[in-house]
Coordinates of C-alpha atoms and ligand atoms in Angstrom, one line a residue:
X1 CA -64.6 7.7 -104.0
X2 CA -63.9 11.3 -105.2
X3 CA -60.8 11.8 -106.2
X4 CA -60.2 14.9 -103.5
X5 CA -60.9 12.6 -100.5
X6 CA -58.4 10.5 -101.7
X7 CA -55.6 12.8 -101.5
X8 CA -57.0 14.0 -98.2
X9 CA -56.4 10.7 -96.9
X10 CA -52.9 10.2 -98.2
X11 CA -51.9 13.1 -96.6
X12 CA -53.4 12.2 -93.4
X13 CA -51.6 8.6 -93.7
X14 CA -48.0 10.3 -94.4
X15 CA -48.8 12.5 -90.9
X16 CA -49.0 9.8 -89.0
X17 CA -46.8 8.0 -90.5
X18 CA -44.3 10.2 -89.7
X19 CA -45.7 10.8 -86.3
X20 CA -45.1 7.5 -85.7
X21 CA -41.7 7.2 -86.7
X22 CA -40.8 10.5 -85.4
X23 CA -42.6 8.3 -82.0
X24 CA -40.8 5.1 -82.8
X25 CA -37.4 7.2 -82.6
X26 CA -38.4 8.7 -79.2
X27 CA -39.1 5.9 -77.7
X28 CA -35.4 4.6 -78.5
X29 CA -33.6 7.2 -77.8
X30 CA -35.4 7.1 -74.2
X31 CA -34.6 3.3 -73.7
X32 CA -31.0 4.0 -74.7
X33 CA -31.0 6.9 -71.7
X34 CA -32.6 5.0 -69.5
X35 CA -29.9 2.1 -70.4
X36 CA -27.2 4.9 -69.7
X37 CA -28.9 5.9 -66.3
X38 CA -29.3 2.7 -65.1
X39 CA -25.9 1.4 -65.8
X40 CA -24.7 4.6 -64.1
X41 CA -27.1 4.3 -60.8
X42 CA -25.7 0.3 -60.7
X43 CA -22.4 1.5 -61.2
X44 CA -23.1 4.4 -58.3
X45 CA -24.6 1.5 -55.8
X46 CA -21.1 -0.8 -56.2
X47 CA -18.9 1.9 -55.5
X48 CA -21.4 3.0 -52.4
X49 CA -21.1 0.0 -51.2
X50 CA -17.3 -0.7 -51.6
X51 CA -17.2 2.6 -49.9
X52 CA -19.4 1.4 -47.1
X53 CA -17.7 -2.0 -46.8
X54 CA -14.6 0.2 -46.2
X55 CA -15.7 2.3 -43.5
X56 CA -17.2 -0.9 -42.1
X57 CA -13.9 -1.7 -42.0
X58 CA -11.9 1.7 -40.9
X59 CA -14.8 1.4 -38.0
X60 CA -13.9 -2.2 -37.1
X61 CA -9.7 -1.2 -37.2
X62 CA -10.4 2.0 -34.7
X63 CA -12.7 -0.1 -32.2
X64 CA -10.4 -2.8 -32.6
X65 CA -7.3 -0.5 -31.6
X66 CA -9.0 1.2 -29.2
X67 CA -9.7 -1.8 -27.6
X68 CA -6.8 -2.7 -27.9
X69 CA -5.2 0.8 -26.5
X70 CA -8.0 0.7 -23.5
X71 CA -6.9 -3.3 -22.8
X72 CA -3.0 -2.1 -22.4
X73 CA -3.9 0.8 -20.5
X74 CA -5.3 -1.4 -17.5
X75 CA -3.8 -4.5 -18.0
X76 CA -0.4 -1.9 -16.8
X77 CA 0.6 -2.1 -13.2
X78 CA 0.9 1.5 -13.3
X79 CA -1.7 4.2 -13.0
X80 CA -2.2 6.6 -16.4
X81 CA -4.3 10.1 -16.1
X82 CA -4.6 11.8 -19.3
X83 CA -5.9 15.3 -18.8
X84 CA -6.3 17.8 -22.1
X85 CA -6.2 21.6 -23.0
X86 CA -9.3 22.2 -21.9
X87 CA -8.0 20.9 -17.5
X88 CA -10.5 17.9 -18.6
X89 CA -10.0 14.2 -17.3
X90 CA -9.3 12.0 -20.4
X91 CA -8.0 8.9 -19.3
X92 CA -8.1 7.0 -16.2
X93 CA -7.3 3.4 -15.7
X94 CA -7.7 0.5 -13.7
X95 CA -4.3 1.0 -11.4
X96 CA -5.6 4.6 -11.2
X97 CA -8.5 3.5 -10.1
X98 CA -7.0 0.8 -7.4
X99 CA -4.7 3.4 -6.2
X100 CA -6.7 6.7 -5.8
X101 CA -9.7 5.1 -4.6
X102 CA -11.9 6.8 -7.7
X103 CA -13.8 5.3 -10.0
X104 CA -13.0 6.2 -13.9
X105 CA -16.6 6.8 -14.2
X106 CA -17.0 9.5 -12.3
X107 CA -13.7 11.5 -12.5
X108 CA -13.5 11.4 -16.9
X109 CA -14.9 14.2 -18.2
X110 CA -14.3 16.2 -15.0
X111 CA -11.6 19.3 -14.4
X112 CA -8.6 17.8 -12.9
X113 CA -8.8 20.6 -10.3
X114 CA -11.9 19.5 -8.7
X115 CA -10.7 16.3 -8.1
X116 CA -7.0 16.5 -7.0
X117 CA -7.7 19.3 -3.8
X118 CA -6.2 19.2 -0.6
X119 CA -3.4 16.8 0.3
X120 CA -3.5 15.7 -3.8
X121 CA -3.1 19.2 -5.1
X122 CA 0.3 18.2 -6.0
X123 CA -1.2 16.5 -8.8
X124 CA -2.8 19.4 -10.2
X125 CA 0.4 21.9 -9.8
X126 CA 2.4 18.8 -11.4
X127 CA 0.1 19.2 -14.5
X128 CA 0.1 22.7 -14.8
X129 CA 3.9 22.9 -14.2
X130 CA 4.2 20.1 -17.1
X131 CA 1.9 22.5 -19.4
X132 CA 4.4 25.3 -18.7
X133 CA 7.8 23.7 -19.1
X134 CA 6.4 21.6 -21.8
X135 CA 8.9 18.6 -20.2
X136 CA 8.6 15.5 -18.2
X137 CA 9.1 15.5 -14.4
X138 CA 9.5 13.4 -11.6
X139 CA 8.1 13.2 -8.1
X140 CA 7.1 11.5 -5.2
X141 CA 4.2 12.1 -3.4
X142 CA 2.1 11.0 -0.8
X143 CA -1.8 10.2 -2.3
X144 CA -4.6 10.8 0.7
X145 CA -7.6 9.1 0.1
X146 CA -9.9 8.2 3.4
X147 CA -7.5 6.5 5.6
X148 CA -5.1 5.6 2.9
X149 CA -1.9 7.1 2.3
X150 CA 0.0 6.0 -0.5
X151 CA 3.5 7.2 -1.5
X152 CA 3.3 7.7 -5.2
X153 CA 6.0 8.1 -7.7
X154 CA 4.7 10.2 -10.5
X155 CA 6.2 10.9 -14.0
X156 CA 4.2 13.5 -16.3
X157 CA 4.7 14.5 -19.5
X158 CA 3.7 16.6 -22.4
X159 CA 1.5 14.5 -25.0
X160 CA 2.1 15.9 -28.1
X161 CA 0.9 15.7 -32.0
X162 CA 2.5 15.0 -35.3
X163 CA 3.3 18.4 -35.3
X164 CA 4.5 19.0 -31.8
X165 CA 1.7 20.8 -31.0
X166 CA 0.8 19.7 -27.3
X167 CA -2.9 18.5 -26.9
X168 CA -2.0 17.3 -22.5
X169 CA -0.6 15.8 -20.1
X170 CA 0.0 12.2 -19.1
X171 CA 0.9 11.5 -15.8
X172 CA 2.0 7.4 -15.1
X173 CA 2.7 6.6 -11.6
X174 CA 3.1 3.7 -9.3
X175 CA 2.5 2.7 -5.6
X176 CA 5.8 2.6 -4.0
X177 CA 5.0 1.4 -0.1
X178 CA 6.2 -2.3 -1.1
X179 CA 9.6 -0.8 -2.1
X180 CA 9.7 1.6 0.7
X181 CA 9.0 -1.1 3.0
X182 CA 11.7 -3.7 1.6
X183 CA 14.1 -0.5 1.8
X184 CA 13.1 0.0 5.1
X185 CA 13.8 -3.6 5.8
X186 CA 17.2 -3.4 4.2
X187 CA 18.1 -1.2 6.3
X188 CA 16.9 -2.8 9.8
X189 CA 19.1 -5.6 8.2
X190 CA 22.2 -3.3 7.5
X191 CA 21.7 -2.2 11.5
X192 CA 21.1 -5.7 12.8
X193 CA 24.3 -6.8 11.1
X194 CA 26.1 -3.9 12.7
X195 CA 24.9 -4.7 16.0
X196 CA 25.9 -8.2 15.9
X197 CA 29.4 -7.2 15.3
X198 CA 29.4 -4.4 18.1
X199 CA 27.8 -6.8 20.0
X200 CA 31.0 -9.4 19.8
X201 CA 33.3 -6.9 20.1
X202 CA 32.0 -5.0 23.0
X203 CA 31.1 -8.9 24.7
X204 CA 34.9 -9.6 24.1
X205 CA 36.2 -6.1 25.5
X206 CA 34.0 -5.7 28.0
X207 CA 33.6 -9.0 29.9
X208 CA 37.0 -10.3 31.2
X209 CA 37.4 -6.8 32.7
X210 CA 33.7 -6.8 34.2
X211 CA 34.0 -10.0 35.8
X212 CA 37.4 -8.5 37.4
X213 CA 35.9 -5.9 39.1
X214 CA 32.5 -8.0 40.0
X215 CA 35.3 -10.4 41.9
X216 CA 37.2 -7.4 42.7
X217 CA 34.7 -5.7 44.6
X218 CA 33.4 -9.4 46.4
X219 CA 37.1 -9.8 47.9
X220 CA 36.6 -6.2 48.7
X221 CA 33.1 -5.8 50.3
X222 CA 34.7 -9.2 52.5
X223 CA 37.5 -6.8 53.3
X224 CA 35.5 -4.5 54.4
X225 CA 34.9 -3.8 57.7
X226 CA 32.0 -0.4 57.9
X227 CA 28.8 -1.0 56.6
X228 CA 28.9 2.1 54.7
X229 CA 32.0 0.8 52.4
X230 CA 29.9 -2.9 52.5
X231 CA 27.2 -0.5 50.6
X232 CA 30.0 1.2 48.1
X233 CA 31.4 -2.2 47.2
X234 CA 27.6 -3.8 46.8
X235 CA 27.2 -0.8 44.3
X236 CA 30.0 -1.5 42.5
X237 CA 29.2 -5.3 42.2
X238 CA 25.6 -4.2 41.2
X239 CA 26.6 -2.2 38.6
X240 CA 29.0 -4.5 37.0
X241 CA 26.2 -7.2 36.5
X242 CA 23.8 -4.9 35.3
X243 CA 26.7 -3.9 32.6
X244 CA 26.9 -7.7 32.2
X245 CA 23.1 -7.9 31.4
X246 CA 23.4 -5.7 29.2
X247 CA 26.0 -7.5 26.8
X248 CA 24.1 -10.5 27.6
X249 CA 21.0 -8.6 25.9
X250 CA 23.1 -7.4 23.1
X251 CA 24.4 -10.9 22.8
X252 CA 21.2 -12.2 22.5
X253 CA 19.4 -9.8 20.1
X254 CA 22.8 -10.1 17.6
X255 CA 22.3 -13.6 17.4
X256 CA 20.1 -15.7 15.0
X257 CA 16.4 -16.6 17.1
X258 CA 16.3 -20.2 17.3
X259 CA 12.4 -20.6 19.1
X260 CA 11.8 -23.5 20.5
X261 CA 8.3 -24.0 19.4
X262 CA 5.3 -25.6 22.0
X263 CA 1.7 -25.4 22.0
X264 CA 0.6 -22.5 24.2
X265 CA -2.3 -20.5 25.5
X266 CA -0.9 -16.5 24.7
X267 CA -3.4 -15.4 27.6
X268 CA -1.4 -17.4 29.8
X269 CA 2.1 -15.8 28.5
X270 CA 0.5 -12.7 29.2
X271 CA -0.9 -13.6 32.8
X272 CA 3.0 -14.9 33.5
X273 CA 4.1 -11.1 32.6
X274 CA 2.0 -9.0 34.2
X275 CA 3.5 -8.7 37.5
X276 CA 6.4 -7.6 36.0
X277 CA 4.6 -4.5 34.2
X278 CA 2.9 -3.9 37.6
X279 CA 6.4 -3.8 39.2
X280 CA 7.7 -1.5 36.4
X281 CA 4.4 0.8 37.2
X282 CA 5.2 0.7 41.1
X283 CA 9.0 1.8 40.5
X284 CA 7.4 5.1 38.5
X285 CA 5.0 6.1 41.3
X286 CA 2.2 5.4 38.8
X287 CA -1.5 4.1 39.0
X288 CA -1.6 1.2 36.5
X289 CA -5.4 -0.2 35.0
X290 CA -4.9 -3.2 33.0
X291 CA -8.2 -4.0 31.1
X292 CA -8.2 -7.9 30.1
X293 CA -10.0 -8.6 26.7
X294 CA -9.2 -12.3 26.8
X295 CA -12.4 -13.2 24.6
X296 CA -10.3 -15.9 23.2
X297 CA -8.8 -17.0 26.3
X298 CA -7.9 -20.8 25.4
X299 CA -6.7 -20.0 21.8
X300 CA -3.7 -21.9 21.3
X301 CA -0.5 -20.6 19.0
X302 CA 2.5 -22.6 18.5
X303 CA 4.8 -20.6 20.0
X304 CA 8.6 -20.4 21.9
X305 CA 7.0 -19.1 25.7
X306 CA 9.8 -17.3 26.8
X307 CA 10.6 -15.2 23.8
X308 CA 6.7 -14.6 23.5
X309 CA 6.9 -13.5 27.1
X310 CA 9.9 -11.4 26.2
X311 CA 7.5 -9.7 23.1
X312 CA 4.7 -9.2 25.8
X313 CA 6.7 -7.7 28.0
X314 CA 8.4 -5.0 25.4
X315 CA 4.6 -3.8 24.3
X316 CA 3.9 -3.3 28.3
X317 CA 7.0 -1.8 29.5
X318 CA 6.9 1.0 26.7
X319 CA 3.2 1.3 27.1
X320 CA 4.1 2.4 31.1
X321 CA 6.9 4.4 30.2
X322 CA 4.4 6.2 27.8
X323 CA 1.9 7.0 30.7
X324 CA 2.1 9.7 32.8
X325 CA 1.3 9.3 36.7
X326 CA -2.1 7.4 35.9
X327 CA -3.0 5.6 32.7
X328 CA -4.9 2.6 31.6
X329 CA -3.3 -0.7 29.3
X330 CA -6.3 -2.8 27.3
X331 CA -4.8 -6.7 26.6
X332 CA -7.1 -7.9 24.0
X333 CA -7.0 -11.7 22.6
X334 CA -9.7 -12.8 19.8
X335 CA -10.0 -14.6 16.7
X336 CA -9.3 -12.7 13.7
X337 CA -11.7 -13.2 10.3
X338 CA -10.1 -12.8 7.0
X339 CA -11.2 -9.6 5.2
X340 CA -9.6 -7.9 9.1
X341 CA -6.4 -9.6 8.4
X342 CA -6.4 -8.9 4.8
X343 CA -6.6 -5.4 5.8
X344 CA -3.7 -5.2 8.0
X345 CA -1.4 -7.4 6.4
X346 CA -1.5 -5.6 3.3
X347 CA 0.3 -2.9 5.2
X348 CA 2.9 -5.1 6.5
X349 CA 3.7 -8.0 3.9
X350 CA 1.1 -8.2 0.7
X351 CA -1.5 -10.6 2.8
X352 CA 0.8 -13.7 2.8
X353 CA -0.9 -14.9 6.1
X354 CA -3.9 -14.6 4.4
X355 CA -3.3 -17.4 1.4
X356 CA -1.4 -19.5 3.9
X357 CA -3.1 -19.7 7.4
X358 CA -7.1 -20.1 7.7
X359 CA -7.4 -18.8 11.1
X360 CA -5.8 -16.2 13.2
X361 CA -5.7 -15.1 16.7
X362 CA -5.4 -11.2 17.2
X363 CA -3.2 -9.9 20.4
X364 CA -3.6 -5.9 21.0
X365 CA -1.7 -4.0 23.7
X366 CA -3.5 -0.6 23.6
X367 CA -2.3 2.3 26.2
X368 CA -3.6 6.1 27.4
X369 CA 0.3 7.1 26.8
X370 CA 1.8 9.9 24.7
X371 CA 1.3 8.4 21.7
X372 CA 3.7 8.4 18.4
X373 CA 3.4 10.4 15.5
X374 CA 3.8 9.2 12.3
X375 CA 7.1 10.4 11.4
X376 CA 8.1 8.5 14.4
X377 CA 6.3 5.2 13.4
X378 CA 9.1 4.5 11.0
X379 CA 11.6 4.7 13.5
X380 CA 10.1 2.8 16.1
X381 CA 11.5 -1.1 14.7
X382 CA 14.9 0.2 14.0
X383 CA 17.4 -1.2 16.3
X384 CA 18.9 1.8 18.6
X385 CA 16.1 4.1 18.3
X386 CA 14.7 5.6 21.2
X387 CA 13.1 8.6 22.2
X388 CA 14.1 7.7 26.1
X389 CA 16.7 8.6 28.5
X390 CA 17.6 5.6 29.9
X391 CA 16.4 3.5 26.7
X392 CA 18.1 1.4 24.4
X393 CA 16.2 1.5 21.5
X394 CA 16.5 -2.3 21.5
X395 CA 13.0 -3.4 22.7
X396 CA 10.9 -3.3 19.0
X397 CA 13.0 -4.1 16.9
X398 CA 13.7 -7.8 19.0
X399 CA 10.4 -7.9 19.5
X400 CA 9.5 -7.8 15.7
X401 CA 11.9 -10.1 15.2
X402 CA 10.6 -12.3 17.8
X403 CA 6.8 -11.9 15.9
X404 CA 8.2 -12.5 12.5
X405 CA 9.8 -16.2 13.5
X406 CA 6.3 -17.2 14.7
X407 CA 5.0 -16.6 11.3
X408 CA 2.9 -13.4 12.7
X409 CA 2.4 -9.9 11.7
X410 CA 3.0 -6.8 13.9
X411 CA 1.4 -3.3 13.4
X412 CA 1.0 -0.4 15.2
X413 CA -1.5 2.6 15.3
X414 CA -1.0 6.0 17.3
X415 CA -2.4 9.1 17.2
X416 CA 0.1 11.9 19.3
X417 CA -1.3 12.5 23.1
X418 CA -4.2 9.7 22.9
X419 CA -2.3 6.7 23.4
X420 CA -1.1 3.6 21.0
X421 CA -1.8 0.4 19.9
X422 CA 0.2 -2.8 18.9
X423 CA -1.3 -5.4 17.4
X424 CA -0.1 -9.0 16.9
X425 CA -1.6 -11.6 14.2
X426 CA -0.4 -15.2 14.8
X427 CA -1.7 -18.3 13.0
X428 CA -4.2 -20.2 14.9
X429 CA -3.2 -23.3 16.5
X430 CA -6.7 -24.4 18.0
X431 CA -9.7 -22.4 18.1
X432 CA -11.8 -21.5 21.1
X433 CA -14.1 -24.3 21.0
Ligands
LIG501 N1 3.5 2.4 23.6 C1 4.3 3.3 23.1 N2 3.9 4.6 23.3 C2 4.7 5.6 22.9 N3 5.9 5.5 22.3 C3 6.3 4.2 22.1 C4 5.5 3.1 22.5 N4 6.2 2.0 22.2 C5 7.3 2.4 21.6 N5 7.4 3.7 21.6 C6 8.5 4.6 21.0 O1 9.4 3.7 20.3 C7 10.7 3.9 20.7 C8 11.4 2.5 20.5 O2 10.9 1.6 21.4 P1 11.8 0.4 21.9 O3 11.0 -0.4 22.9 O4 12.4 -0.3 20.7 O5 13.0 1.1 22.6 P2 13.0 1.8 24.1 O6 11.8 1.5 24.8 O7 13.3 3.3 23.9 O8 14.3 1.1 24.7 P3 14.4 -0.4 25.3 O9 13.1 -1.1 24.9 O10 15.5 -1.0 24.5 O11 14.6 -0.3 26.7 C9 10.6 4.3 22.1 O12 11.7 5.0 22.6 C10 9.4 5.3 22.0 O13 9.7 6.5 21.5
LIG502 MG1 11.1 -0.5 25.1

C-alpha cells in the first residue's frame, strides 16, 4: 500500500474515532437528563396525587358537613328560611315546608317577594326591616295558606361573615296553635274554677232567702182573695223558681261531670229533644225546618243520655236564637273515616282520637243563622260569654265539657250572615250494620 493512503486512512480512523466518542458522550449525558426528567415527572405524579387524595378528601369533609348541616336543619321542629343579598331563597326546610304548605323545591332559588304576598307579606317586610336595622326581631303572625291559618312566631336575624359583613337573613319560626290552644284552655280552666266558687257562694246567699219568698208568696196568693193579686203572687212564686233554676244550673255546671255511661242510639237523644227546639221556635214567632240526616241512624255511642240530651239541646237552642223569623236546622249523623277525623282533630287536640278509637260517628248541627265570625269563635267556649240579652253565656262551654267526658271532639265552622255549624266526633260503639 502506498505510503499516502496510509496516512489518509489514519486520519480518517482518528475522525471517527472521535466522532464516536464525542457520540458515546452524547449519548450519556442524554441518559443522565433523561434520569433527571424522569425522576422529576415521578416526583411531580406523587405530589399530584397526594394533592388529589387531599381534595378527595376536603370534598368528602364539605359533603359530609353539609350533610350534616342539611340533616340538622330538618330534623329541627322549627322552620328555617335563609334568603341572601341578592332577595333570593337560600334555605328552606322540612318544618318550613310542613308549615307553609310549599315545597323547598320550588320556592329555593326564587325572590322572597314573589312568594310571601298577600296575607304573608309580613314575612317579606320582616326581612327587609332585618336588612335595615341589621338586628334580630320578633313577631307573631298569622301564616294563610289555602284554608290554613297558622299563628307563627317568627325570629329573624342578620347572618353575618367573619368579618361582620352581612351576606342575609335567617328567619326560624314555629307553629304556635298547640300553645295558643293549651293557653286558651288555661284559661277556660281559670273561669270554670271561678265559677264554681261564685256558684257556692251565690247557692249559699241566694237560696234560704228564695225559698222564703217562694213560701212567702204561697201563704200569700192563699191569702188572697182577687184574682188579680192571685196573678201578682203567682209572678212572684214564678220568678223565685226560675231564680232557683238558675243556681241549680250554676250548681251543676261548677261541679265535676260524673256521666253515667249506657249504650245509646244519639239519633234517638236527638228525636227526645226536638220538641223542645220546636217549642223554643214557637215562643219566637218563628218558622222552624229541621232537616234529619240520620244516615247512621242505629249507631251506637256509649254515652250519659241526659247530659247528651242537654249537649243536643245547647247546639239547637242557639241555632234558633241565631235565626231570624224563618230558618232551616240540618241534624246529620254518619260514620266518620279516618283521614276526615285526622283532619279535624288536628285542630282540636293533635289526632288523639285518631291512634286510640278505630271508628267514629260524626253528629253536625248546621243552621241558616247569623253566623259567628272568627274573632268571635274563640269566645264562644268560654264560660260567661254571650253575645245575647237574656243569655248566660253558659251553654258551650257545658256543653264542651259534656263532649270532652265522652271521649269526643267538638268543632265549629261559621262564616258571618250564612249560618254555622257544630260538629261532634264520638268513638263508635257499634256500627250501622
Ligand atoms: N249557632 C250559633 N249561631 C250563631 N252564634 C252562636 C251559635 N252558637 C253559639 N253562638 C254564639 O256563642 C255565644 C255563646 O253561646 P252559649 O250557648 O255558650 O251562650 P248563650 O247562648 O249566649 O247563653 P246560654 O246558652 O247560657 O243561655 C252566643 O251568645 C252566640 O254569640
Ligand atoms: Mg246557648
Amino acid at each position: 500500500m502506498p505510503p499516502q493512503l496510509l496516512a489518509k486512512e489514519k486520519t480518517d480512523i482518528d475522525i471517527l474515532t472521535v466522532a464516536f466518542r464525542d457520540f458515546t458522550q452524547a449519548t450519556q449525558s442524554l441518559k443522565a437528563s433523561y434520569q433527571v426528567v424522569k425522576s422529576q415527572v415521578a416526583r411531580l405524579n406523587k405530589e399530584l396525587a397526594e394533592a388529589n387524595e387531599k381534595l378527595s378528601q376536603k370534598v368528602r369533609e364539605l359533603s359530609g358537613t353539609r350533610n350534616y348541616l342539611n340533616n340538622t336543619l330538618n330534623s329541627m321542629m322549627n322552620g328555617v328560611i335563609g334568603i341572601d343579598l341578592q332577595e333570593r331563597i337560600t334555605i328552606f326546610n322540612q318544618a318550613a315546608e310542613i308549615i307553609t304548605s310549599y315545597e323547598a323545591e320550588e320556592v329555593v332559588g326564587l325572590a322572597y317577594q314573589k312568594i310571601f304576598t298577600d296575607k304573608n307579606r309580613f314575612f317579606t317586610s320582616l326581612f327587609k326591616k332585618t336588612l335595615q336595622e341589621r338586628r334580630a326581631l320578633i313577631e307573631e303572625r298569622i301564616f294563610h295558606r289555602f284554608n290554613k291559618r297558622v299563628p307563627l312566631e317568627i325570629i329573624t336575624n342578620p347572618v353575618q361573615d367573619r368579618e361582620g359583613k352581612i351576606e342575609g337573613v335567617l328567619a326560624v319560626f314555629r307553629d304556635v296553635s298547640l300553645v295558643r290552644k293549651l293557653q286558651e284552655e288555661i284559661r277556660d280552666k281559670e273561669g270554670l274554677a271561678m265559677t264554681g266558687e261564685m256558684a257556692a257562694s251565690v247557692a249559699h246567699e241566694i237560696r234560704n232567702p228564695l225559698s222564703g219568698i217562694e213560701g212567702f208568696a204561697l201563704l200569700l196568693k192563699d191569702s188572697l182573695r182577687e184574682k188579680k193579686q192571685k196573678e201578682w203572687a203567682d209572678s212572684i212564686i214564678e220568678g223565685a223558681r226560675n231564680l232557683d233554676n238558675l243556681v241549680t244550673n250554676l250548681l251543676n255546671f261548677a261541679r265535676p261531670l260524673r256521666p253515667d255511661f249506657q249504650e245509646i242510639e244519639p239519633a234517638k237523644i236527638i228525636e227526645d229533644v226536638l220538641p223542645f227546639a220546636f217549642q223554643e221556635a214557637e215562643k219566637k214567632k218563628m218558622s222552624l225546618e229541621v232537616v234529619k240526616r240520620f244516615i247512621a241512624q242505629k249507631a251506637k255511642i256509649k254515652g250519659d243520655a241526659d247530659l247528651l240530651k242537654q249537649a243536643f239541646l245547647n247546639f239547637m237552642l242557639n241555632s234558633i236564637q241565631a235565626m231570624a223569623d224563618e230558618g232551616r236546622l240540618t241534624i246529620t249523623i254518619k260514620q266518620t273515616n279516618f283521614s276526615y277525623v285526622n283532619k279535624f282533630s288536628r285542630e282540636e287536640k293533635g289526632g288523639y282520637l285518631l291512634t286510640k278509637f278505630p271508628r267514629q260517628v260524626l253528629i253536625e248541627f248546621s243552621d241558616t243563622g247569623c253566623g259567628i265570625s272568627s274573632e268571635e269563635k274563640k269566645r264562644i267556649f268560654r264560660p260567661f260569654y254571650t253575645t245575647k240579652k237574656k243569655g248566660y253565656g253558659l251553654g258551650m262551654a257545658i256543653t264542651r265539657r259534656i263532649i270532652q267526658s265522652h271521649e269526643g271532639i267538638i268543632q265549629v265552622e261559621s262564616e258571618k250572615g250564612k249560618g254555622t255549624t257544630f260538629s261532634v266526633i264520638f268513638p263508635l260503639k257499634e256500627a250501622e250494620d
